Short mmCIF file of C-alpha atoms in Angstrom, two decimals:
data_model
loop_
_atom_site.label_atom_id
_atom_site.label_comp_id
_atom_site.label_asym_id
_atom_site.label_seq_id
_atom_site.Cartn_x
_atom_site.Cartn_y
_atom_site.Cartn_z
CA UNK A 74 9.17 22.45 -25.89
CA UNK A 75 9.47 24.04 -29.33
CA UNK A 76 12.58 24.50 -31.47
CA UNK A 77 13.18 25.14 -35.15
CA UNK A 78 15.84 23.30 -37.12
CA UNK A 79 17.02 23.09 -40.70
CA UNK A 80 16.36 20.01 -42.84
CA UNK A 81 18.89 17.41 -41.69
CA UNK A 82 17.27 14.06 -42.48
CA UNK A 83 15.51 12.38 -45.42
CA UNK A 84 12.73 9.83 -45.72
CA UNK A 85 11.20 7.52 -48.35
CA UNK A 86 7.50 6.55 -48.13
CA UNK A 87 6.15 3.44 -49.90
CA UNK A 88 2.69 1.85 -50.07
CA UNK A 89 0.73 0.34 -52.96
CA UNK A 90 -2.49 1.97 -51.67
CA UNK A 91 -2.37 5.58 -52.82
CA UNK A 92 -4.79 6.70 -50.09
CA UNK A 93 -2.51 5.22 -47.42
CA UNK A 94 0.57 6.73 -49.04
CA UNK A 95 -1.08 10.16 -49.06
CA UNK A 96 -2.19 9.62 -45.46
CA UNK A 97 1.37 8.92 -44.32
CA UNK A 98 2.60 11.97 -46.21
CA UNK A 99 0.08 14.32 -44.55
CA UNK A 100 -0.06 12.73 -41.07
CA UNK A 101 3.29 14.20 -40.03
CA UNK A 102 4.63 17.75 -40.04
CA UNK A 103 7.87 16.66 -41.69
CA UNK A 104 9.37 20.13 -41.98
CA UNK A 105 9.01 20.86 -38.28
CA UNK A 106 10.91 17.61 -37.58
CA UNK A 107 13.71 18.58 -39.96
CA UNK A 108 12.87 15.75 -42.39
CA UNK A 109 12.64 16.02 -46.18
CA UNK A 110 10.62 13.42 -48.12
CA UNK A 111 13.07 12.26 -50.79
CA UNK A 112 10.69 9.99 -52.70
CA UNK A 113 7.28 8.29 -52.78
CA UNK A 114 6.89 4.75 -54.12
CA UNK A 115 3.85 2.59 -54.89
CA UNK A 116 5.57 -0.81 -55.23
CA UNK A 117 8.51 -2.72 -53.82
CA UNK A 118 10.90 -2.22 -56.77
CA UNK A 119 10.39 1.55 -56.81
CA UNK A 120 10.84 1.66 -53.05
CA UNK A 121 14.15 -0.25 -53.23
CA UNK A 122 15.40 1.92 -56.11
CA UNK A 123 14.57 5.08 -54.15
CA UNK A 124 16.32 3.79 -51.03
CA UNK A 125 19.46 2.81 -52.99
CA UNK A 126 19.48 6.19 -54.75
CA UNK A 127 18.77 8.51 -51.81
CA UNK A 128 20.08 6.39 -48.89
CA UNK A 129 17.45 7.97 -46.62
CA UNK A 130 17.67 8.07 -42.86
CA UNK A 131 14.13 6.68 -42.60
CA UNK A 132 11.85 4.56 -44.79
CA UNK A 133 8.18 3.90 -43.99
CA UNK A 134 6.99 1.00 -46.13
CA UNK A 135 4.03 -1.35 -46.47
CA UNK A 136 4.88 -4.95 -45.63
CA UNK A 137 2.93 -6.31 -48.64
CA UNK A 138 3.56 -4.61 -51.96
CA UNK A 139 3.65 -5.85 -55.58
CA UNK A 140 6.89 -7.51 -56.78
CA UNK A 141 8.86 -7.04 -53.56
CA UNK A 142 7.48 -7.17 -50.01
CA UNK A 143 8.54 -4.70 -47.38
CA UNK A 144 10.69 -7.40 -45.80
CA UNK A 145 12.41 -8.03 -49.17
CA UNK A 146 13.15 -4.30 -49.44
CA UNK A 147 14.69 -4.24 -45.94
CA UNK A 148 16.79 -7.36 -46.64
CA UNK A 149 18.17 -6.08 -49.97
CA UNK A 150 18.86 -2.65 -48.50
CA UNK A 151 20.89 -4.24 -45.72
CA UNK A 152 22.76 -6.40 -48.24
CA UNK A 153 23.64 -3.19 -50.11
CA UNK A 154 25.13 -1.74 -46.93
CA UNK A 155 22.43 0.91 -46.48
CA UNK A 156 21.75 1.89 -42.86
CA UNK A 157 18.23 3.29 -43.33
CA UNK A 158 15.89 2.87 -40.35
CA UNK A 159 12.61 1.20 -41.31
CA UNK A 160 9.05 1.50 -40.03
CA UNK A 161 6.78 -1.25 -41.35
CA UNK A 162 3.06 -0.69 -42.01
CA UNK A 163 0.67 -3.61 -42.30
CA UNK A 164 -3.00 -4.42 -42.41
CA UNK A 165 -2.28 -7.89 -41.10
CA UNK A 166 -2.14 -8.40 -37.35
CA UNK A 167 0.22 -11.37 -37.62
CA UNK A 168 3.19 -11.77 -35.30
CA UNK A 169 5.20 -13.66 -37.93
CA UNK A 170 5.34 -10.55 -40.12
CA UNK A 171 6.48 -8.42 -37.21
CA UNK A 172 9.10 -11.03 -36.21
CA UNK A 173 10.58 -11.18 -39.73
CA UNK A 174 10.55 -7.40 -40.05
CA UNK A 175 12.34 -6.93 -36.72
CA UNK A 176 14.88 -9.64 -37.59
CA UNK A 177 15.97 -7.64 -40.61
CA UNK A 178 16.22 -4.44 -38.61
CA UNK A 179 12.84 -2.72 -38.71
CA UNK A 180 12.56 -0.24 -35.86
CA UNK A 181 8.77 -0.36 -35.57
CA UNK A 182 5.74 -2.27 -36.84
CA UNK A 183 2.47 -0.31 -37.06
CA UNK A 184 -0.95 -1.60 -38.03
CA UNK A 185 -3.35 0.05 -40.44
CA UNK A 186 -5.45 2.14 -40.24
CA UNK A 187 -2.55 4.38 -39.35
CA UNK A 188 -2.53 6.25 -36.06
CA UNK A 189 -0.73 9.54 -36.73
CA UNK A 190 0.23 10.04 -33.09
CA UNK A 191 1.84 6.58 -32.87
CA UNK A 192 3.74 7.17 -36.11
CA UNK A 193 4.96 10.53 -34.84
CA UNK A 194 6.15 8.90 -31.61
CA UNK A 195 8.09 6.20 -33.48
CA UNK A 196 9.73 8.74 -35.80
CA UNK A 197 10.83 10.84 -32.84
CA UNK A 198 12.13 7.75 -31.01
CA UNK A 199 14.17 6.69 -34.07
CA UNK A 200 15.76 10.09 -34.50
CA UNK A 201 16.42 10.38 -30.78
CA UNK A 202 18.54 7.24 -31.18
CA UNK A 203 20.24 8.67 -34.26
CA UNK A 204 21.10 11.87 -32.40
CA UNK A 205 22.08 10.17 -29.12
CA UNK A 206 25.54 11.76 -29.24
CA UNK A 207 24.15 15.14 -30.28
CA UNK A 208 23.53 17.53 -27.39
CA UNK A 209 22.44 20.43 -29.58
CA UNK A 210 19.23 21.77 -31.09
CA UNK A 211 18.46 18.74 -33.24
CA UNK A 212 18.28 16.26 -30.39
CA UNK A 213 16.28 18.70 -28.27
CA UNK A 214 13.81 18.99 -31.15
CA UNK A 215 13.05 15.25 -31.17
CA UNK A 216 13.06 14.98 -27.38
CA UNK A 217 10.61 17.89 -27.15
CA UNK A 218 8.39 16.38 -29.84
CA UNK A 219 8.43 13.02 -28.05
CA UNK A 220 7.54 14.74 -24.77
CA UNK A 221 4.81 16.75 -26.51
CA UNK A 222 3.10 13.61 -27.81
CA UNK A 223 3.32 12.01 -24.38
CA UNK A 224 1.67 14.90 -22.54
CA UNK A 225 -1.01 15.39 -25.20
CA UNK A 226 -1.89 11.72 -24.84
CA UNK A 227 -1.82 12.10 -21.05
CA UNK A 228 -4.44 14.89 -20.88
CA UNK A 229 -6.52 13.17 -23.58
CA UNK A 230 -6.73 10.08 -21.35
CA UNK A 231 -4.89 7.85 -23.83
CA UNK A 232 -2.19 6.65 -21.43
CA UNK A 233 -3.68 3.76 -19.51
CA UNK A 234 -0.67 2.23 -17.73
CA UNK A 235 1.16 3.84 -14.82
CA UNK A 236 4.35 2.06 -15.93
CA UNK A 237 4.47 4.22 -19.08
CA UNK A 238 4.45 7.36 -16.94
CA UNK A 239 7.15 6.00 -14.63
CA UNK A 240 9.36 5.07 -17.58
CA UNK A 241 8.87 8.49 -19.18
CA UNK A 242 9.85 10.34 -16.00
CA UNK A 243 12.82 8.01 -15.49
CA UNK A 244 14.14 8.50 -19.05
CA UNK A 245 13.83 12.30 -19.01
CA UNK A 246 14.86 15.13 -16.73
CA UNK A 247 11.44 16.73 -16.68
CA UNK A 248 10.76 18.84 -13.56
CA UNK A 249 7.66 16.83 -12.63
CA UNK A 250 6.76 13.91 -10.40
CA UNK A 251 3.94 11.36 -10.45
CA UNK A 252 2.24 12.73 -7.35
CA UNK A 253 -0.54 15.15 -6.42
CA UNK A 254 -0.98 17.68 -9.24
CA UNK A 255 -3.42 19.89 -11.15
CA UNK A 256 -3.79 21.20 -14.72
CA UNK A 257 -3.92 24.82 -15.88
CA UNK A 258 -5.18 25.56 -19.39
CA UNK A 259 -4.19 28.83 -21.09
CA UNK A 260 -6.45 29.90 -23.95
CA UNK A 261 -5.18 32.70 -26.17
CA UNK A 262 -7.92 34.38 -28.19
CA UNK A 263 -7.82 37.67 -30.07
CA UNK A 264 -11.12 38.73 -28.50
CA UNK A 265 -9.68 38.70 -24.98
CA UNK A 266 -8.69 42.13 -23.58
CA UNK A 267 -4.93 42.56 -23.92
CA UNK A 268 -4.52 39.35 -25.91
CA UNK A 269 -3.10 41.15 -28.96
CA UNK A 270 -3.39 39.99 -32.53
CA UNK A 271 -1.21 36.89 -32.50
CA UNK A 272 0.08 34.23 -30.15
CA UNK A 273 3.60 32.86 -30.20
CA UNK A 274 4.14 30.09 -27.62
CA UNK A 275 7.93 30.22 -27.26
CA UNK A 276 8.30 33.52 -25.33
CA UNK A 277 5.25 32.71 -23.17
CA UNK A 278 6.61 29.28 -22.18
CA UNK A 279 10.10 30.70 -21.62
CA UNK A 280 8.80 33.44 -19.34
CA UNK A 281 6.57 31.06 -17.36
CA UNK A 282 9.38 28.53 -16.95
CA UNK A 283 11.59 31.25 -15.50
CA UNK A 284 8.86 32.38 -13.13
CA UNK A 285 8.21 28.85 -11.83
CA UNK A 286 11.79 27.54 -11.81
CA UNK A 287 11.36 26.68 -8.13
CA UNK A 288 8.16 24.65 -8.73
CA UNK A 289 7.71 21.19 -10.26
CA UNK A 290 5.82 21.82 -13.49
CA UNK A 291 5.68 21.42 -17.28
CA UNK A 292 4.27 23.74 -19.98
CA UNK A 293 3.59 22.86 -23.61
CA UNK A 294 1.61 24.03 -26.63
CA UNK A 295 -1.42 21.79 -27.07
CA UNK A 296 -2.97 23.45 -30.15
CA UNK A 297 -2.63 26.78 -32.03
CA UNK A 298 -4.45 28.74 -29.32
CA UNK A 299 -3.88 26.67 -26.22
CA UNK A 300 -1.03 26.08 -23.76
CA UNK A 301 -1.32 23.51 -21.00
CA UNK A 302 0.57 23.37 -17.73
CA UNK A 303 0.79 20.63 -15.12
CA UNK A 304 1.86 21.62 -11.61
CA UNK A 305 2.74 19.36 -8.71
CA UNK A 306 1.06 20.66 -5.58
CA UNK A 307 3.10 22.91 -3.30
CA UNK A 308 2.54 25.69 -0.81
CA UNK A 309 1.21 27.78 -3.71
CA UNK A 310 -2.56 27.27 -4.05
CA UNK A 311 -3.82 26.71 -7.63
CA UNK A 312 -5.65 30.06 -7.94
CA UNK A 313 -2.51 31.93 -6.89
CA UNK A 314 -0.53 29.91 -9.46
CA UNK A 315 -2.88 31.16 -12.19
CA UNK A 316 -2.73 34.71 -10.84
CA UNK A 317 1.06 34.57 -10.82
CA UNK A 318 1.03 33.35 -14.44
CA UNK A 319 -1.20 36.25 -15.44
CA UNK A 320 0.93 38.85 -13.62
CA UNK A 321 4.12 37.44 -15.16
CA UNK A 322 2.76 37.70 -18.70
CA UNK A 323 1.32 41.16 -18.07
CA UNK A 324 4.63 42.46 -16.68
CA UNK A 325 6.46 40.97 -19.68
CA UNK A 326 3.97 42.60 -22.08
CA UNK A 327 3.03 39.21 -23.48
CA UNK A 328 -0.49 38.18 -24.61
CA UNK A 329 -2.91 37.61 -21.75
CA UNK A 330 -4.81 34.30 -21.87
CA UNK A 331 -8.00 33.00 -20.37
CA UNK A 332 -6.88 30.54 -17.67
CA UNK A 333 -8.82 27.51 -16.49
CA UNK A 334 -7.72 25.66 -13.35
CA UNK A 335 -8.72 22.04 -12.86
CA UNK A 336 -9.17 19.97 -9.71
CA UNK A 337 -6.17 18.65 -7.81
CA UNK A 338 -5.76 14.92 -8.53
CA UNK A 339 -3.63 12.22 -6.90
CA UNK A 340 -1.27 11.58 -9.83
CA UNK A 341 -0.48 12.14 -13.50
CA UNK A 342 -2.78 9.32 -14.64
CA UNK A 343 -5.74 11.47 -13.54
CA UNK A 344 -4.62 14.63 -15.37
CA UNK A 345 -7.24 14.15 -18.09
CA UNK A 346 -9.96 14.73 -15.46
CA UNK A 347 -8.29 17.89 -14.18
CA UNK A 348 -7.76 19.09 -17.77
CA UNK A 349 -11.42 18.65 -18.72
CA UNK A 350 -12.57 20.38 -15.55
CA UNK A 351 -10.30 23.32 -16.41
CA UNK A 352 -11.87 23.51 -19.89
CA UNK A 353 -15.35 23.41 -18.35
CA UNK A 354 -14.45 26.15 -15.86
CA UNK A 355 -13.39 28.44 -18.73
CA UNK A 356 -16.84 28.21 -20.32
CA UNK A 357 -18.15 30.22 -17.35
CA UNK A 358 -16.76 33.34 -19.00
CA UNK A 359 -20.33 33.32 -20.38
CA UNK A 360 -21.27 35.20 -17.20
CA UNK A 361 -18.12 37.25 -16.59
CA UNK A 362 -16.27 38.70 -19.57
CA UNK A 363 -13.93 40.76 -17.39
CA UNK A 364 -12.18 37.87 -15.58
CA UNK A 365 -9.18 36.00 -16.91
CA UNK A 366 -9.11 33.16 -14.35
CA UNK A 367 -11.78 30.48 -13.81
CA UNK A 368 -11.27 27.63 -11.36
CA UNK A 369 -13.17 24.37 -10.99
CA UNK A 370 -15.03 25.80 -7.95
CA UNK A 371 -17.17 27.91 -10.32
CA UNK A 372 -18.67 24.81 -11.98
CA UNK A 373 -22.38 24.48 -11.16
CA UNK A 374 -23.38 21.19 -9.49
CA UNK A 375 -27.12 21.94 -9.11
CA UNK A 376 -29.03 20.08 -11.85
CA UNK A 377 -31.74 21.98 -13.79
CA UNK A 378 -35.41 21.04 -13.48
CA UNK A 379 -36.44 22.14 -16.98
CA UNK A 380 -36.22 19.75 -19.94
CA UNK A 381 -35.90 20.50 -23.63
CA UNK A 382 -39.42 19.15 -24.15
CA UNK A 383 -40.73 21.95 -21.90
CA UNK A 384 -39.90 24.66 -24.46
CA UNK A 385 -43.08 26.32 -25.79
CA UNK A 386 -42.16 28.14 -28.99
CA UNK A 387 -45.74 28.76 -30.18
CA UNK A 388 -45.94 32.36 -28.81
CA UNK A 389 -42.64 33.18 -30.52
CA UNK A 390 -43.87 31.65 -33.77
CA UNK A 391 -46.94 33.88 -33.64
CA UNK A 392 -44.88 37.00 -32.91
CA UNK A 393 -42.68 36.24 -35.92
CA UNK A 394 -45.67 35.71 -38.23
CA UNK A 395 -47.33 38.93 -37.02
CA UNK A 396 -44.06 40.88 -37.34
CA UNK A 397 -44.38 41.82 -33.66
CA UNK A 398 -40.82 43.00 -32.91
CA UNK A 399 -41.57 43.93 -29.29
CA UNK A 400 -43.18 40.54 -28.68
CA UNK A 401 -40.13 38.76 -30.14
CA UNK A 402 -37.70 40.69 -27.92
CA UNK A 403 -39.82 40.18 -24.80
CA UNK A 404 -40.11 36.44 -25.47
CA UNK A 405 -36.34 36.04 -26.05
CA UNK A 406 -35.39 37.95 -22.89
CA UNK A 407 -37.88 36.02 -20.77
CA UNK A 408 -36.63 32.78 -22.28
CA UNK A 409 -33.02 33.56 -21.33
CA UNK A 410 -34.09 34.67 -17.86
CA UNK A 411 -35.98 31.40 -17.36
CA UNK A 412 -32.74 29.46 -17.91
CA UNK A 413 -31.04 31.18 -14.97
CA UNK A 414 -32.41 28.84 -12.29
CA UNK A 415 -29.17 29.65 -10.45
CA UNK A 416 -27.05 32.76 -11.08
CA UNK A 417 -24.60 30.79 -13.24
CA UNK A 418 -26.09 27.53 -14.58
CA UNK A 419 -23.90 25.22 -16.69
CA UNK A 420 -23.11 27.07 -19.94
CA UNK A 421 -23.78 23.89 -21.95
CA UNK A 422 -27.32 23.91 -20.54
CA UNK A 423 -27.86 27.49 -21.78
CA UNK A 424 -26.38 26.74 -25.21
CA UNK A 425 -28.46 23.57 -25.55
CA UNK A 426 -31.77 25.28 -24.78
CA UNK A 427 -31.07 28.25 -27.05
CA UNK A 428 -30.02 25.85 -29.79
CA UNK A 429 -33.22 23.83 -29.32
CA UNK A 430 -35.42 26.95 -29.45
CA UNK A 431 -33.80 28.25 -32.62
CA UNK A 432 -33.89 24.82 -34.25
CA UNK A 433 -37.60 24.39 -33.48
CA UNK A 434 -38.45 27.77 -35.02
CA UNK A 435 -36.26 27.03 -38.01
CA UNK A 436 -38.01 23.70 -38.56
CA UNK A 437 -41.46 25.25 -38.25
CA UNK A 438 -40.78 27.78 -40.99
CA UNK A 439 -38.63 25.50 -43.13
CA UNK A 440 -41.63 23.24 -43.77
CA UNK A 441 -43.23 25.81 -46.07
CA UNK A 442 -40.37 28.15 -47.03
CA UNK A 443 -38.13 25.58 -48.75
CA UNK A 444 -35.30 26.22 -46.31
CA UNK A 445 -34.46 29.75 -47.54
CA UNK A 446 -34.50 31.06 -43.95
CA UNK A 447 -31.32 29.17 -43.08
CA UNK A 448 -29.50 31.84 -45.06
CA UNK A 449 -30.35 34.38 -42.34
CA UNK A 450 -28.82 32.40 -39.48
CA UNK A 451 -28.33 28.82 -38.34
CA UNK A 452 -28.42 27.28 -34.88
CA UNK A 453 -24.71 26.49 -35.12
CA UNK A 454 -23.94 30.25 -35.15
CA UNK A 455 -24.89 30.27 -31.48
CA UNK A 456 -21.63 28.62 -30.43
CA UNK A 457 -19.57 31.54 -31.77
CA UNK A 458 -20.68 33.65 -28.80
CA UNK A 459 -18.89 33.55 -25.45
CA UNK A 460 -21.07 35.94 -23.47
CA UNK A 461 -24.70 35.67 -22.40
CA UNK A 462 -25.44 39.24 -23.56
CA UNK A 463 -24.27 38.27 -27.07
CA UNK A 464 -26.61 35.27 -27.08
CA UNK A 465 -29.55 37.48 -26.02
CA UNK A 466 -28.80 39.95 -28.78
CA UNK A 467 -28.32 37.21 -31.38
CA UNK A 468 -31.62 35.50 -30.58
CA UNK A 469 -33.57 38.77 -30.73
CA UNK A 470 -31.81 39.95 -33.88
CA UNK A 471 -32.12 36.61 -35.71
CA UNK A 472 -35.84 36.19 -34.97
CA UNK A 473 -36.60 39.83 -35.86
CA UNK A 474 -34.74 39.45 -39.15
CA UNK A 475 -36.57 36.17 -39.77
CA UNK A 476 -39.89 37.94 -39.11
CA UNK A 477 -39.01 40.68 -41.60
CA UNK A 478 -38.02 38.05 -44.16
CA UNK A 479 -41.24 36.04 -43.67
CA UNK A 480 -43.31 39.21 -44.07
CA UNK A 481 -41.34 40.26 -47.15
CA UNK A 482 -41.85 36.87 -48.80
CA UNK A 483 -45.26 35.74 -47.55
CA UNK A 484 -46.87 38.94 -46.36
CA UNK A 485 -48.77 37.48 -43.41
CA UNK A 486 -48.72 40.87 -41.70
CA UNK A 487 -50.26 42.75 -44.68
CA UNK A 488 -53.38 42.33 -46.89
CA UNK A 489 -52.90 40.00 -49.86
CA UNK A 490 -53.25 40.38 -53.60
CA UNK A 491 -54.75 43.91 -53.51
CA UNK A 492 -53.36 45.87 -56.46
CA UNK A 493 -50.13 43.86 -56.28
CA UNK A 494 -48.97 44.39 -59.85
CA UNK A 495 -50.09 48.00 -59.92
CA UNK A 496 -48.23 48.82 -56.71
CA UNK A 497 -45.11 46.89 -57.70
CA UNK A 498 -44.95 48.67 -61.06
CA UNK A 499 -44.47 52.08 -59.46
CA UNK A 500 -40.78 51.60 -58.71
CA UNK A 501 -38.10 52.11 -61.34
CA UNK A 502 -35.29 50.56 -59.30
CA UNK A 503 -32.84 48.76 -61.68
CA UNK A 504 -32.55 45.70 -59.42
CA UNK A 505 -36.32 45.35 -59.15
CA UNK A 506 -36.68 45.85 -62.89
CA UNK A 507 -34.09 43.12 -63.56
CA UNK A 508 -35.84 40.79 -61.12
CA UNK A 509 -39.23 41.33 -62.75
CA UNK A 510 -37.84 40.63 -66.20
CA UNK A 511 -36.25 37.44 -64.93
CA UNK A 512 -39.49 36.31 -63.26
CA UNK A 513 -41.51 36.83 -66.43
CA UNK A 514 -38.94 35.05 -68.60
CA UNK A 515 -38.73 32.07 -66.24
CA UNK A 516 -42.34 31.93 -65.02
CA UNK A 517 -42.89 28.35 -66.23
CA UNK A 518 -39.56 27.03 -64.87
CA UNK A 519 -40.70 26.64 -61.26
CA UNK A 520 -38.34 29.37 -60.07
CA UNK A 521 -37.62 29.91 -56.38
CA UNK A 522 -36.56 32.95 -54.41
CA UNK A 523 -32.91 31.92 -54.45
CA UNK A 524 -33.02 31.73 -58.28
CA UNK A 525 -34.20 35.33 -58.54
CA UNK A 526 -31.73 36.51 -55.86
CA UNK A 527 -28.87 34.82 -57.69
CA UNK A 528 -29.86 36.62 -60.89
CA UNK A 529 -29.54 40.03 -59.21
CA UNK A 530 -26.46 39.01 -57.15
CA UNK A 531 -28.06 39.31 -53.71
CA UNK A 532 -28.68 36.84 -50.92
CA UNK A 533 -32.25 35.42 -50.81
CA UNK A 534 -33.15 37.04 -47.49
CA UNK A 535 -31.71 40.43 -48.40
CA UNK A 536 -33.39 40.41 -51.81
CA UNK A 537 -36.81 39.52 -50.35
CA UNK A 538 -36.60 42.39 -47.88
CA UNK A 539 -35.21 44.74 -50.55
CA UNK A 540 -38.09 43.86 -52.88
CA UNK A 541 -40.66 44.52 -50.16
CA UNK A 542 -39.07 47.84 -49.18
CA UNK A 543 -38.87 49.06 -52.77
CA UNK A 544 -42.27 47.91 -54.01
CA UNK A 545 -44.36 47.68 -50.81
CA UNK A 546 -45.37 44.23 -52.07
CA UNK A 547 -44.23 40.94 -50.59
CA UNK A 548 -42.35 38.76 -53.03
CA UNK A 549 -44.54 35.68 -52.69
CA UNK A 550 -47.65 37.65 -53.62
CA UNK A 551 -45.89 39.17 -56.60
CA UNK A 552 -44.74 35.76 -57.82
CA UNK A 553 -48.25 34.40 -57.37
CA UNK A 554 -49.90 37.21 -59.33
CA UNK A 555 -47.34 36.89 -62.14
CA UNK A 556 -48.01 33.13 -62.34
CA UNK A 557 -51.77 33.65 -62.35
CA UNK A 558 -51.49 36.43 -64.96
CA UNK A 559 -49.56 34.03 -67.18
CA UNK A 560 -52.23 31.38 -66.57
CA UNK A 561 -55.01 33.87 -67.39
CA UNK A 562 -53.42 34.75 -70.72
CA UNK A 563 -52.96 31.10 -71.67
CA UNK A 564 -56.47 30.13 -70.61
CA UNK A 565 -57.88 32.75 -72.95
CA UNK A 566 -57.28 30.04 -75.54
CA UNK A 567 -60.37 27.77 -75.28
CA UNK A 568 -58.24 24.74 -76.23
CA UNK A 569 -55.71 25.20 -73.43
CA UNK A 570 -55.57 22.43 -70.82
CA UNK A 571 -56.09 23.70 -67.29
CA UNK A 572 -54.01 20.84 -65.81
CA UNK A 573 -51.11 21.63 -68.17
CA UNK A 574 -51.25 25.31 -67.27
CA UNK A 575 -51.36 24.40 -63.57
CA UNK A 576 -48.22 22.28 -63.95
CA UNK A 577 -46.45 25.00 -65.93
CA UNK A 578 -46.80 27.45 -63.06
CA UNK A 579 -45.76 24.94 -60.41
CA UNK A 580 -48.98 23.30 -59.17
CA UNK A 581 -49.23 19.54 -59.00
CA UNK A 582 -53.00 19.34 -58.54
CA UNK A 583 -56.00 21.19 -59.94
CA UNK A 584 -57.53 22.06 -56.57
CA UNK A 585 -54.51 24.06 -55.34
CA UNK A 586 -54.17 25.83 -58.70
CA UNK A 587 -57.89 26.62 -58.84
CA UNK A 588 -57.82 28.12 -55.33
CA UNK A 589 -54.78 30.28 -56.16
CA UNK A 590 -56.30 31.44 -59.47
CA UNK A 591 -59.55 32.41 -57.77
CA UNK A 592 -57.71 34.28 -54.99
CA UNK A 593 -56.06 36.48 -57.60
CA UNK A 594 -58.74 36.77 -60.31
CA UNK A 595 -61.91 36.19 -58.28
CA UNK A 596 -63.00 33.30 -60.48
CA UNK A 597 -62.02 29.65 -60.94
CA UNK A 598 -59.95 28.77 -64.02
CA UNK A 599 -62.72 26.57 -65.43
CA UNK A 600 -65.34 29.34 -65.00
CA UNK A 601 -62.93 31.85 -66.51
CA UNK A 602 -62.31 29.66 -69.55
CA UNK A 603 -66.05 29.03 -69.99
CA UNK A 604 -66.80 32.75 -69.64
CA UNK A 605 -64.12 33.74 -72.10
CA UNK A 606 -65.25 31.06 -74.59
CA UNK A 607 -68.81 32.37 -74.49
#
């Protein structure tokens, strides 16, 4: 269904709303249709001038524009003997506008907001008419594009009338009938064994069409990594169809896809169900990375008994705080095992529970770490993995890294404040030295970990761990002692305001500041100031 052609046609686009004009320009892959945009216009006069100058094959214009309406532009173009085909756009659902536009020769009338698929269909239909006497590549291009839109809409469930399917089959010579059928989905990914580094649909479709020339079927490219095939039922069972596809591509040394086979349905109107079942079947590669074919029979129909609210993340939270790596790994493995209530539960169920666990832990720590931990990993990363073993490893690795980060920043697994500055001063690492200088220079600017990390050109999590490894002091304790040392020096002035000093080092209330000062210096700020004054 794919052909390349040189630029053979031109188009003018006109709309007084720049956002709509840009939308029309970007909604269509003009080059692939062999169409060059000759001009853009934002009012009726400019549109008419462009049409008279370029005499385009197609003009897409708004029905209501300043100075001249779209209908005026069509009328004056016809009076000038120009045979441009027009598509009218309008925000007004009024039959009188459509009637006037059609009377003056408009080929289509589309309502805003613009539907790109509908516009593409109308463009292809217009150029199919223009190339009706052409039996070469150009006409095949528009016919294939028209067919492509039809079948994409079919599997997306957007075709709601059987008459549309009947008319399509009647007007084309497609080797397909509106009878019992099933959908095969071919997913080409670089990570699949034998898939190669790139995927070009033309040779794959050509080879498969040759192989199944005796079967009623259709293949087309649905998106950059996916081909779809519809087969009418025959003596060949669906699994053997998929196996034959795989063997054909392997023998031709073409990329090998992951193949999903959907349920057999009674007619083309039900292809969207078969298509979605094929997509669901392919997700079961989570449990079998060696297979290339997954049929709808693999889909689990036994509902789980566990709910998201049943997740108890408290033990994991405690393991992370205590920097208990073995506890973290044991918890994660037991958690994954608990999800396998059948050997292969629905993959979406597994993803959902793992997502919920990670999100809960992330929320627990984010409440007091200002969100820096999201730099380590996010719950969305989970969906990059296609195998259960990868999810296990990711959970364990992410939580262990989070534990190391929490310890590096907050030091819950080590004693606090004991000889912090003395210990930290022993390293002469240039990055640590630069960080310390920055901290001291910015101590009253309410700096955060990400500010310091940015200064030394490292990520927040990596810098926190780096600091801990180099100094044997967690970063939060070091920041606290630096703040309290600054406060101590200022409070040596009997006239200094304790509340002002507290605010300078990032404390909004006296009680919190007093507690922090005492933890570091062993005395409250007010007692310290009184003692120093005396």
